């Protein structure tokens, strides 16, 4: 059976992302004995044409589209990727009558409605390493795939997120990214080598689906295997490794073990993680991260108001945030602190509390990342709150971007409070800053100048340049 797997993500702002999930699923299907062909559209200038050419050349028995994102999660400048995805799906239908399967993190969020909108035959929810080969087996044997864990068919109506099967790392195949991707293109764009130390999420943030997508049980990888992946990244020519766990430092003991294993191999490649939880910030963790070679981290505070942290069900309070900030000052890495404004109960007072934390605890070398509004996802506590407040209806499948923003505050007022802070304005990044079409070019330039990623570390310089450019100084 010939199978065409298509990485459909063409978005390269703010970063160029390696499709590790699609590669893992492709490797699992190959190990199961299927003839797997991989089409990567990340750098495609004509995705529709490339899909047509691939189908005509391969003549696949099954076509699988991997969907990473539903939309850009930007409340001020929302962009849905669904019309693009439907065009690709219709293109597949035009040139092939083979079964069309969709999967990926975007599909897992809203499988039934997305399957119906795209006109696919089957959707894979959750981790596809086991589900996808199982689906291929039933199709090859012309059996009914109903009952295959993690598979949703077009006949299943109103399916949002069924129980997700969890794949064990112990049986996961070794994934050679170069088998599926042109790694050189990603490296020249400053992409980091993605590495997972675990799967699963035991947190219960009110807006997040990770526990339902990966399961609440934490499945840990062997620390030495993690260290070997980091060493392989350096050998392969990457300039950075990014840990793509839902939360890197929980459980903290495992994060420390991974860091110690990496340090024992005399690691020289910079490490990063954008998912560092302030709840776990011991001196031992910071020391281990320094020894391992971390150069950049994202601290997911979301707010610095006790009322808002409770509203978002973050599991920690402001006092723990202050303790984390003091510990992270000892971390030899650029820190970007992530704040999510506009959740249930947000007011001018709670935003001002966040500003006071920024002014008191963050250093001029730190960055602040601000999102306005929270993308509402089905099945979350935030969705229930939005329904209760009449912001969305019970029947809204949320395939199209809907955002929660506190009715007690105006978005413009929230940003004006942030802008009026004593924290350097050039160090403040908004989610909309990642929409620039110049960023892919900037990535290539930074690579050519041998600047180590992640390039968001250069946000202050980028902000000063872009603001000066918009002011029109170059016309004088």
XYZ file of C-alpha atoms in Angstrom:
476
model
C 0.000 0.000 0.000
C 1.405 3.367 -1.084
C 0.704 6.225 1.319
C 1.307 9.941 0.768
C 1.793 11.949 3.970
C 1.607 15.724 3.474
C 2.909 18.280 5.939
C 0.526 21.143 5.154
C 2.006 23.829 7.421
C 3.421 26.620 5.245
C 3.544 29.233 8.020
C 7.087 30.432 8.703
C 6.393 33.392 10.954
C 7.450 33.880 13.656
C 9.533 30.688 13.281
C 10.130 27.910 10.794
C 8.920 24.721 12.473
C 10.122 21.179 11.814
C 7.057 18.869 11.557
C 8.277 16.298 14.053
C 4.786 14.873 14.656
C 4.166 14.090 10.989
C 7.647 12.555 10.721
C 7.017 10.320 13.759
C 3.758 9.057 12.260
C 5.389 8.504 8.846
C 8.195 6.510 10.487
C 5.723 4.376 12.443
C 3.739 3.599 9.308
C 6.930 2.711 7.431
C 8.023 0.417 10.264
C 4.639 -1.273 9.974
C 5.499 -2.204 6.401
C 3.804 0.512 4.365
C 5.326 2.341 1.399
C 5.416 5.878 2.774
C 6.045 8.987 0.682
C 6.366 12.386 2.354
C 5.506 15.771 0.836
C 6.727 18.744 2.882
C 5.000 22.029 1.982
C 6.878 24.233 4.476
C 8.926 25.925 1.766
C 6.499 25.384 -1.132
C 5.756 28.327 -3.400
C 2.814 26.538 -5.000
C 1.345 24.015 -2.539
C -1.584 23.064 -4.757
C 0.681 22.288 -7.728
C 3.080 20.327 -5.545
C 0.224 18.206 -4.190
C -1.077 17.473 -7.695
C 2.384 16.510 -8.943
C 3.027 14.249 -5.956
C -0.281 12.420 -6.327
C 0.176 11.944 -10.060
C 3.699 10.609 -9.521
C 3.065 8.344 -6.528
C -0.528 7.300 -7.211
C -1.112 6.715 -3.498
C -3.698 4.301 -2.120
C -4.172 6.616 0.885
C -3.532 10.360 1.277
C -2.892 11.802 4.748
C -2.871 15.529 5.481
C -1.117 16.669 8.661
C -2.704 19.832 10.123
C -0.638 21.673 12.727
C -2.658 24.843 13.353
C -6.312 25.798 12.976
C -5.550 29.532 12.912
C -2.951 32.035 14.105
C -4.582 32.607 17.548
C -4.318 36.390 17.052
C -7.460 38.167 18.271
C -6.570 41.486 16.640
C -5.591 40.035 13.258
C -7.213 36.584 13.093
C -6.312 34.314 10.200
C -7.898 30.922 9.711
C -5.956 28.234 7.879
C -9.116 26.271 7.120
C -9.803 27.721 3.626
C -6.244 26.842 2.606
C -6.670 23.359 4.039
C -9.961 22.818 2.239
C -8.381 23.880 -1.036
C -5.688 21.240 -0.524
C -8.279 18.622 0.398
C -10.401 19.435 -2.662
C -7.277 19.286 -4.810
C -6.609 15.772 -3.510
C -10.208 14.800 -4.315
C -9.905 16.223 -7.816
C -6.933 14.081 -8.827
C -7.469 10.993 -6.663
C -10.335 8.898 -5.319
C -8.142 7.358 -2.596
C -9.278 7.687 1.047
C -8.355 11.040 2.579
C -7.117 10.999 6.184
C -6.445 14.094 8.304
C -4.414 14.232 11.499
C -2.143 16.423 13.566
C -2.538 18.661 16.599
C -4.983 20.965 14.825
C -7.273 18.059 13.969
C -7.153 16.700 17.510
C -8.579 19.984 18.809
C -11.747 19.787 16.675
C -11.779 16.466 14.774
C -15.432 16.011 13.778
C -16.163 19.534 12.506
C -12.808 19.750 10.709
C -13.329 16.381 9.047
C -16.730 17.517 7.799
C -15.443 20.888 6.580
C -12.506 19.387 4.715
C -14.547 16.550 3.283
C -12.153 13.879 4.524
C -12.913 10.228 5.144
C -11.092 9.690 8.439
C -9.467 11.750 11.182
C -6.705 10.652 13.543
C -7.026 12.164 17.015
C -4.160 12.271 19.476
C -0.864 10.541 18.888
C -0.950 8.828 15.509
C 1.995 6.429 15.817
C -0.355 3.583 16.665
C -3.672 4.758 15.248
C -2.501 5.567 11.726
C -0.872 2.184 10.958
C -3.935 0.484 12.490
C -6.209 2.486 10.187
C -4.054 1.612 7.166
C -4.320 -2.065 8.085
C -8.113 -1.979 8.151
C -8.252 -0.106 4.847
C -5.833 -2.543 3.230
C -7.925 -5.489 4.419
C -11.131 -3.674 3.398
C -12.489 -3.840 6.925
C -14.576 -1.298 8.798
C -12.201 0.953 10.826
C -14.955 1.660 13.360
C -13.577 0.913 16.772
C -9.928 1.576 15.899
C -8.705 3.711 18.841
C -8.090 7.295 17.825
C -9.928 7.097 14.495
C -12.979 9.208 13.652
C -14.859 8.536 10.433
C -17.007 10.864 8.346
C -20.046 8.914 9.565
C -19.390 9.997 13.156
C -21.416 13.149 13.691
C -20.706 15.920 16.199
C -17.496 14.308 17.399
C -15.302 16.778 19.272
C -12.594 14.961 21.195
C -13.050 11.259 21.961
C -10.694 9.455 24.353
C -7.212 9.747 22.919
C -4.896 6.717 22.820
C -1.436 7.394 24.225
C 1.598 6.014 22.460
C 4.489 4.680 24.528
C 7.948 6.104 23.958
C 9.378 2.656 24.644
C 8.001 1.374 21.339
C 8.512 4.548 19.330
C 10.762 4.164 16.279
C 13.910 6.207 15.897
C 12.930 9.066 13.633
C 15.452 10.145 11.010
C 14.158 13.571 10.029
C 16.429 13.677 6.975
C 14.508 10.697 5.579
C 11.439 12.881 5.196
C 12.700 16.473 5.080
C 15.314 18.643 3.400
C 17.040 19.414 6.692
C 19.391 21.951 5.095
C 16.485 24.271 4.268
C 15.309 24.218 7.866
C 18.795 24.845 9.193
C 19.281 27.822 6.860
C 16.029 29.268 8.233
C 17.225 28.975 11.812
C 14.886 26.130 12.743
C 15.699 24.358 15.984
C 15.977 20.592 16.238
C 12.828 19.520 18.148
C 13.316 17.087 21.027
C 10.746 15.640 23.421
C 11.629 14.519 26.924
C 8.098 13.392 27.759
C 4.486 13.345 26.667
C 1.345 14.044 28.660
C 0.257 16.976 30.813
C -1.001 16.830 34.405
C -1.962 20.513 34.560
C -5.521 21.735 34.120
C -5.243 25.256 32.711
C -8.730 26.510 31.877
C -7.980 27.294 28.229
C -5.794 24.337 27.210
C -6.438 20.944 25.608
C -3.020 19.370 26.194
C -4.257 16.948 28.898
C -6.926 15.695 26.491
C -4.611 15.655 23.471
C -1.691 13.819 25.110
C -3.347 12.380 28.190
C -2.905 13.401 31.812
C -0.432 10.633 32.547
C 3.200 11.654 32.131
C 5.305 9.286 29.981
C 8.991 9.996 30.455
C 11.789 9.316 28.008
C 15.074 7.926 29.183
C 17.382 10.846 29.978
C 20.318 9.288 28.130
C 18.172 8.952 24.990
C 17.284 12.639 25.260
C 20.970 13.511 25.583
C 21.750 11.372 22.528
C 19.173 13.324 20.504
C 20.850 16.579 21.525
C 24.253 15.239 20.493
C 22.808 14.101 17.158
C 21.450 17.600 16.556
C 24.933 19.067 16.894
C 26.449 16.422 14.631
C 23.708 17.060 12.058
C 24.555 20.751 11.839
C 21.753 22.345 13.858
C 22.552 25.481 15.812
C 19.875 25.031 18.440
C 17.730 22.385 20.115
C 14.208 23.140 21.299
C 12.442 20.982 23.848
C 8.857 20.802 22.628
C 7.221 19.218 25.691
C 3.938 20.733 26.837
C 5.893 21.712 29.976
C 9.651 21.140 30.052
C 10.330 21.317 33.783
C 7.525 19.139 35.154
C 8.287 16.795 36.740
C 11.308 18.762 37.847
C 13.390 15.724 38.801
C 13.164 14.378 35.252
C 14.109 17.753 33.750
C 17.177 17.839 36.001
C 18.096 14.263 35.005
C 17.880 15.174 31.316
C 20.020 18.269 31.844
C 22.639 16.279 33.741
C 22.737 13.633 31.008
C 23.183 16.331 28.370
C 25.929 18.045 30.362
C 27.760 14.739 30.775
C 28.173 14.565 26.991
C 29.922 17.969 26.948
C 27.078 19.549 25.024
C 28.001 22.621 22.955
C 24.737 23.319 21.160
C 22.410 25.991 22.665
C 19.207 24.655 24.210
C 15.825 26.341 24.454
C 12.315 25.719 25.706
C 9.327 28.030 25.447
C 7.395 26.030 28.041
C 9.019 26.541 31.433
C 6.494 26.576 34.268
C 7.250 29.010 37.130
C 5.891 26.461 39.595
C 9.158 24.517 39.291
C 12.172 26.779 39.586
C 14.506 25.379 42.189
C 18.155 26.319 42.461
C 19.006 22.752 41.466
C 16.999 23.049 38.226
C 18.623 26.366 37.309
C 22.096 24.963 37.969
C 21.338 21.880 35.848
C 19.966 23.996 32.982
C 23.069 26.181 33.065
C 25.315 23.115 32.945
C 23.348 21.663 30.036
C 23.676 24.847 27.971
C 20.305 26.603 27.923
C 20.446 29.903 26.066
C 16.749 30.844 25.872
C 13.582 29.991 27.797
C 9.962 31.044 27.831
C 8.426 31.423 31.285
C 4.684 30.787 31.026
C 3.375 33.009 33.804
C 0.207 34.111 31.902
C -0.556 36.706 34.607
C 0.882 38.185 37.785
C -2.455 38.621 39.539
C -3.589 36.022 42.061
C -7.183 36.510 40.931
C -6.288 35.809 37.298
C -3.978 32.896 38.071
C -6.847 31.300 39.968
C -9.255 32.107 37.127
C -6.935 30.450 34.596
C -6.372 27.516 36.995
C -2.597 27.809 36.692
C -1.821 25.983 39.924
C 0.501 28.639 41.351
C 0.253 32.117 42.821
C 2.054 35.431 42.557
C 4.413 34.655 45.432
C 5.666 31.613 43.539
C 6.102 33.823 40.460
C 8.339 36.170 42.420
C 10.394 33.251 43.711
C 10.731 31.880 40.182
C 11.825 35.234 38.798
C 14.559 35.510 41.407
C 15.808 32.006 40.646
C 15.671 32.504 36.877
C 17.901 35.577 37.151
C 20.654 33.040 37.799
C 19.833 31.219 34.557
C 22.361 32.101 31.860
C 19.704 32.417 29.182
C 17.480 35.014 27.576
C 14.089 34.872 29.267
C 10.792 35.746 27.615
C 7.931 36.024 30.084
C 4.570 35.122 28.588
C 1.431 36.971 29.713
C -2.096 36.301 28.509
C -4.381 39.303 28.982
C -8.160 39.265 28.916
C -9.163 36.053 30.645
C -12.305 35.767 32.801
C -12.235 38.449 35.488
C -9.453 40.547 33.919
C -9.705 44.220 34.880
C -7.492 47.296 34.833
C -6.493 46.363 38.383
C -5.309 42.850 37.461
C -3.378 44.136 34.432
C -1.735 46.742 36.671
C -0.692 43.933 39.036
C 0.986 42.161 36.134
C 2.787 45.394 35.212
C 4.053 45.815 38.774
C 5.547 42.323 38.652
C 7.230 43.076 35.319
C 8.693 46.319 36.625
C 9.894 44.805 39.899
C 11.228 41.406 38.878
C 12.288 41.470 35.219
C 15.657 42.738 34.040
C 16.432 44.883 30.957
C 17.689 41.725 29.290
C 14.336 39.982 29.654
C 11.531 40.049 27.100
C 7.776 40.219 27.627
C 5.389 38.446 25.258
C 1.794 39.650 25.348
C -1.309 38.017 23.900
C -4.649 39.807 23.918
C -7.600 37.495 24.331
C -7.617 33.716 24.568
C -8.579 31.394 21.710
C -11.619 29.413 22.858
C -11.241 25.678 22.262
C -14.038 23.116 22.629
C -14.149 21.066 25.788
C -12.177 23.534 27.912
C -13.358 25.307 31.060
C -12.944 28.572 29.172
C -15.425 27.314 26.581
C -17.937 26.606 29.342
C -17.421 30.101 30.745
C -17.889 31.670 27.306
C -21.136 29.737 26.799
C -22.396 30.747 30.236
C -21.652 34.408 29.502
C -23.276 34.217 26.072
C -20.091 34.910 24.132
C -20.462 31.720 22.090
C -23.370 29.346 21.664
C -23.509 25.780 22.849
C -23.707 24.658 19.211
C -20.629 26.583 18.064
C -18.024 24.007 17.033
C -15.307 26.713 17.236
C -13.675 25.663 13.995
C -13.474 29.360 13.206
C -11.492 31.555 15.606
C -13.439 32.852 18.582
C -11.706 34.633 21.443
C -12.528 35.324 25.038
C -11.795 38.823 26.278
C -13.036 40.017 29.631
C -16.143 42.209 29.317
C -14.762 44.239 32.216
C -11.863 45.603 30.163
C -11.178 47.007 26.698
C -8.245 45.496 24.768
C -6.874 48.944 23.932
C -6.906 49.894 27.604
C -5.048 46.713 28.549
C -2.281 47.448 26.056
C -2.060 51.088 27.103
C -1.418 49.992 30.695
C 1.353 47.688 29.482
C 2.810 50.398 27.220
C 2.877 52.906 30.081
C 5.085 50.674 32.211
C 8.703 51.517 32.977
C 9.816 48.298 31.263
C 11.672 48.969 27.949
C 9.048 49.131 25.190
C 11.381 47.519 22.636
C 11.474 44.424 24.848
C 7.706 43.967 24.688
C 6.462 41.637 21.954
C 2.866 41.042 20.914
C 1.546 38.004 19.091
C 0.853 40.243 16.074
C 4.572 41.033 15.764
C 5.019 37.519 14.407
C 2.920 38.250 11.316
C 5.612 40.127 9.405
C 6.345 38.742 5.954
C 9.941 39.874 6.403
C 10.624 37.371 9.164
C 11.589 34.424 6.898
C 14.115 36.702 5.176
C 15.336 37.873 8.575
C 15.816 34.220 9.594
C 17.996 33.529 6.572
C 20.056 36.676 7.139
C 20.629 35.791 10.781
C 21.740 32.289 9.776
C 24.139 33.697 7.177
C 25.632 35.957 9.853
C 26.154 32.899 12.099
C 23.784 34.251 14.757
C 22.590 31.486 17.049
C 18.834 30.903 17.218
C 16.254 31.404 18.566
C 15.927 34.669 16.740
C 13.194 35.988 19.007
C 16.097 36.885 21.296
C 16.720 39.728 18.831
C 13.211 41.150 19.269
C 14.421 44.437 20.851
C 16.694 45.140 17.869
C 13.956 44.080 15.438
C 11.402 46.322 17.169
C 13.677 49.333 17.079
C 14.441 48.755 13.389
C 10.838 48.152 12.345
C 9.547 51.157 14.269
C 12.203 53.385 12.734
C 11.367 51.976 9.293
C 7.663 52.692 9.774
C 8.505 56.239 10.847
C 9.885 56.894 7.366
C 13.416 57.961 8.351
C 14.751 56.341 5.177
C 12.782 58.791 3.028
C 14.518 61.841 4.516
